[in-house]
GROMACS .gro file of C-alpha atoms in nm:
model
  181
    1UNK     CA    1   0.000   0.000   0.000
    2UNK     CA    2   0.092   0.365  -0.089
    3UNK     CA    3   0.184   0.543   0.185
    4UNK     CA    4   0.204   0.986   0.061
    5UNK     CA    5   0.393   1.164   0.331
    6UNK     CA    6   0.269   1.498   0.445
    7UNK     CA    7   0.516   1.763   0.346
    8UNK     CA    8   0.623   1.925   0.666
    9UNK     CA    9   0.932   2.077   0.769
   10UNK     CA   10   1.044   1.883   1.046
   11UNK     CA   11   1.497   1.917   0.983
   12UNK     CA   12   1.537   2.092   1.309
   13UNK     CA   13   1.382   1.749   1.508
   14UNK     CA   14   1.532   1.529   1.285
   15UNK     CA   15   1.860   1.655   1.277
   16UNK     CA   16   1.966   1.731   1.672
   17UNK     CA   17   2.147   1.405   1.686
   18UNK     CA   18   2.369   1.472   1.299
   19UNK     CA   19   2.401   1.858   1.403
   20UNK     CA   20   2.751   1.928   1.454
   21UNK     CA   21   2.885   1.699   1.143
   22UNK     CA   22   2.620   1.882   0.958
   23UNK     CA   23   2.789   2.193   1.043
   24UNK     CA   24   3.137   2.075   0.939
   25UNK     CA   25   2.971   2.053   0.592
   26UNK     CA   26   2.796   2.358   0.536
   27UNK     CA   27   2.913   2.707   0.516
   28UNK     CA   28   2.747   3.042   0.411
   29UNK     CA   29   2.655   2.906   0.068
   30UNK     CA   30   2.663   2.532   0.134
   31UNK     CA   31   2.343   2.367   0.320
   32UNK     CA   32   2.246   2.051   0.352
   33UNK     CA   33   1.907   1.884   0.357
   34UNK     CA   34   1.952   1.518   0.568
   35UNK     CA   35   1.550   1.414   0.484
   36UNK     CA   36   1.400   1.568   0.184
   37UNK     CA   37   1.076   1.439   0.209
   38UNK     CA   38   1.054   1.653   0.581
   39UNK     CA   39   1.151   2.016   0.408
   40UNK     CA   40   0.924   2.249   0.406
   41UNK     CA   41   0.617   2.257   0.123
   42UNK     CA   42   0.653   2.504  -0.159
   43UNK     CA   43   0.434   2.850  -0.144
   44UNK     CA   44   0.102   2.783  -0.315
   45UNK     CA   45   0.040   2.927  -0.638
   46UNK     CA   46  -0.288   3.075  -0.689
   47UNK     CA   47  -0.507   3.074  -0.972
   48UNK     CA   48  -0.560   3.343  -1.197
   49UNK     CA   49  -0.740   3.506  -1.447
   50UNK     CA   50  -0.579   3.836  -1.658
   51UNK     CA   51  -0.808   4.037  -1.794
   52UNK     CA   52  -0.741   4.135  -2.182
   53UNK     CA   53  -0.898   4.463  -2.266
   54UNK     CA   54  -0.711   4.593  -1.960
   55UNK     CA   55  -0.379   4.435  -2.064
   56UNK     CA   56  -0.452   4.522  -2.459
   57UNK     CA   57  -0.505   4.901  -2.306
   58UNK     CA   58  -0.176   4.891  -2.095
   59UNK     CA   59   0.014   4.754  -2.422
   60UNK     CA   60  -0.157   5.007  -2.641
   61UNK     CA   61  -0.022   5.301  -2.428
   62UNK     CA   62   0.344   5.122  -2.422
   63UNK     CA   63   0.375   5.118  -2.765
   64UNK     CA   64   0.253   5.478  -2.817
   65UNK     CA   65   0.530   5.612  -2.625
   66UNK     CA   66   0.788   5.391  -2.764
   67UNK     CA   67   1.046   5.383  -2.484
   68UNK     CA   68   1.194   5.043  -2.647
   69UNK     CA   69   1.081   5.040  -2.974
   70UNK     CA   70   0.792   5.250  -3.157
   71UNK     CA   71   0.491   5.110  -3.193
   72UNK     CA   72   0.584   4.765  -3.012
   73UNK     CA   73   0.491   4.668  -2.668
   74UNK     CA   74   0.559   4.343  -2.463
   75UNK     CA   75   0.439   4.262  -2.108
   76UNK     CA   76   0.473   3.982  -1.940
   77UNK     CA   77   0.294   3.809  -1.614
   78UNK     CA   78   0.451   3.711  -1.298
   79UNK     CA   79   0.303   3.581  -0.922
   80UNK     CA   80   0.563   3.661  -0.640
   81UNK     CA   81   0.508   3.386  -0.492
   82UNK     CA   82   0.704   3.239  -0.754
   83UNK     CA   83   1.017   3.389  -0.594
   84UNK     CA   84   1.311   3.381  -0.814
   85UNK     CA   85   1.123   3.193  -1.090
   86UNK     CA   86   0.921   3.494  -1.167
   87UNK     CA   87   0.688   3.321  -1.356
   88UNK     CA   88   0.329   3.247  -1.350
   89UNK     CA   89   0.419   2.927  -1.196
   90UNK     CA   90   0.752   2.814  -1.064
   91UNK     CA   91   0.824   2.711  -1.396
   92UNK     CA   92   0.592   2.900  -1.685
   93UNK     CA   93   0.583   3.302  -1.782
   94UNK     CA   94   0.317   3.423  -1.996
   95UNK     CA   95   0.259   3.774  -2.150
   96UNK     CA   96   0.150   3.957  -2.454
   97UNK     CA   97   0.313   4.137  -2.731
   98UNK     CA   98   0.166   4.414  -2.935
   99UNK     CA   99   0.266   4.531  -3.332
  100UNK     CA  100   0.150   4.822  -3.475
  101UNK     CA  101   0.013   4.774  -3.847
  102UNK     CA  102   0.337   4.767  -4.087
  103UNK     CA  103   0.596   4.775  -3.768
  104UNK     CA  104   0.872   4.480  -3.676
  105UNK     CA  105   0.997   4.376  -3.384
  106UNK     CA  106   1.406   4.408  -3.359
  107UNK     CA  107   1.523   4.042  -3.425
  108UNK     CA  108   1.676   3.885  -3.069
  109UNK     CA  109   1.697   3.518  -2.918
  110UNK     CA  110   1.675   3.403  -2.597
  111UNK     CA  111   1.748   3.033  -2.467
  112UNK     CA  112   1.356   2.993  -2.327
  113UNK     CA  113   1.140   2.833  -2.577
  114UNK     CA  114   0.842   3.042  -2.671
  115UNK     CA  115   0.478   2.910  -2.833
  116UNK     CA  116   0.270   3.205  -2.937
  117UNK     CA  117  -0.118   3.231  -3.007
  118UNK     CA  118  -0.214   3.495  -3.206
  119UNK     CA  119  -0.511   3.667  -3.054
  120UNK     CA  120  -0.560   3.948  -3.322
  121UNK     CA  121  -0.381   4.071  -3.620
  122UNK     CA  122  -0.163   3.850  -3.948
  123UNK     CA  123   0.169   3.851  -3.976
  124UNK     CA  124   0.479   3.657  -3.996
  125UNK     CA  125   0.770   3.564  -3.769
  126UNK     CA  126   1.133   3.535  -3.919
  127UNK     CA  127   1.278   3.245  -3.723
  128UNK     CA  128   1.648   3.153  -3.774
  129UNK     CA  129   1.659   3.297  -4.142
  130UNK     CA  130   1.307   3.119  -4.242
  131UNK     CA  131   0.997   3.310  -4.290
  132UNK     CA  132   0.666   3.178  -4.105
  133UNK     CA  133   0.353   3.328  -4.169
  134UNK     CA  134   0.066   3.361  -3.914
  135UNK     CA  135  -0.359   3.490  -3.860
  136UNK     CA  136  -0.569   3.532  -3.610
  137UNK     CA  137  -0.611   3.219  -3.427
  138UNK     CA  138  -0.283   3.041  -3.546
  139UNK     CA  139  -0.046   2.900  -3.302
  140UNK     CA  140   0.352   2.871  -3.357
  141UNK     CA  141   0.658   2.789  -3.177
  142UNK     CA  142   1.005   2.967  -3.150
  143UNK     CA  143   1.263   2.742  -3.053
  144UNK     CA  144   1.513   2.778  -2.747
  145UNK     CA  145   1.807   3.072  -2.913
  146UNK     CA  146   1.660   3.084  -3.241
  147UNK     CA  147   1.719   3.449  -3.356
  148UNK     CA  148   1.375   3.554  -3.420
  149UNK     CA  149   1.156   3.839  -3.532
  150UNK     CA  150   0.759   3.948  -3.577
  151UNK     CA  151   0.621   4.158  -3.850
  152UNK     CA  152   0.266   4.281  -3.868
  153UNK     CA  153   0.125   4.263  -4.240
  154UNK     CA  154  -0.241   4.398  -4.159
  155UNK     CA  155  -0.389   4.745  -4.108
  156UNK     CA  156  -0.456   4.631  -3.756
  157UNK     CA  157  -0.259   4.565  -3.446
  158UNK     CA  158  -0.113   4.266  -3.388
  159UNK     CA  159  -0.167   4.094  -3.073
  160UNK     CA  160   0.053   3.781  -2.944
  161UNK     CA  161  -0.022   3.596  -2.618
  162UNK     CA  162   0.328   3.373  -2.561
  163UNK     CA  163   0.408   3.104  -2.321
  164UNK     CA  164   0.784   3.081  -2.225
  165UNK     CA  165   0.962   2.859  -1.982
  166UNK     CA  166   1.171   3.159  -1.865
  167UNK     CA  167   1.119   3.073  -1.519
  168UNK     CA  168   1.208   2.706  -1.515
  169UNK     CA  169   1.528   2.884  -1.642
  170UNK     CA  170   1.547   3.179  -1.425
  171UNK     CA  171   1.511   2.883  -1.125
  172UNK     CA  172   1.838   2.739  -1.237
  173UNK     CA  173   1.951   3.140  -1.318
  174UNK     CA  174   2.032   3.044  -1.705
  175UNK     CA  175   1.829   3.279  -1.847
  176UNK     CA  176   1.992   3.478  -2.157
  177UNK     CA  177   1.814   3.706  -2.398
  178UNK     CA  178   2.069   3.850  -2.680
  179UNK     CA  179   1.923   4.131  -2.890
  180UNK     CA  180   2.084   4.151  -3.259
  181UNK     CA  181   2.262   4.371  -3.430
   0.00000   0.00000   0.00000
């Protein structure tokens, strides 16, 4: 029979008897952990939901005053109770990116992987040299440090809702993001 133990954090009980050899080992940025299944749970993550005509206003206003690029806007969402990982969850980030009609986003990589859904708008993304065109509705992926780039064909805006797994690699503190020349 199964037998789930209850994730509590019980090291100072169990570990009276092991201190002092325990303390031999560690050091300011050594620690040790003598019964992993008694550490303490992680922080729960709570659900929720982000509001789109709020976000599309916020991105609208961004890209107006072009402080990184004009008419392109990216924002992403983050819990702090995620810590470090700020992500979404400990190991997902999420956000939206906005492309004013005929406008380009400066070609960069990163080494997260990205999938995109494109909530409003046609386009295409240049991925690693090779052009990949996208409409409303269309999902596609960009690849961990494939040098990549979105263009907005339309007379609308373009409007990108992206999944990364930036804080998986934020956790581990590999993140990179390399903008091109």
């Amino acid at each position: 029979m199964e037998h789930v133990l209850e994730r509590e954090d019980r090291q100072e009980e169990l570990t009276k008897e092991i201190k002092s050899i325990v303390k031999e080992i560690e050091n300011d940025d050594l620690k040790v952990v003598t019964f992993m299944e008694y550490t303490s749970p992680p922080k729960e993550i709570k659900p929720k939901v982000i509001k789109f005509n709020k976000a599309l206003e916020l991105l609208r206003l961004i890209a107006k005053q072009g402080k990184i690029q004009k008419g392109v806007a990216k924002i992403m969402f983050y819990s702090p109770s995620t810590e470090r990982s700020r992500g979404l969850t400990p190991t997902m980030m999420a956000g939206f990116q906005y492309i004013e009609p005929g406008v380009a986003t400066k070609p960069h990589s990163h080494n997260m992987a990205s999938i995109y859904l494109v909530v409003k708008g046609k386009g295409y993304s240049i991925i690693d040299g090779r052009k990949y065109y996208w409409e409303e509705g269309d999902i596609f992926v960009v690849p961990a440090n494939a040098v990549h780039s979105h263009v907005n064909t339309s007379n609308e805006e373009v409007v990108l809702f992206d999944v990364t797994d930036s804080g998986l690699l934020e956790n581990l503190g590999i993140l990179e993001f390399k903008e091109e020349d």
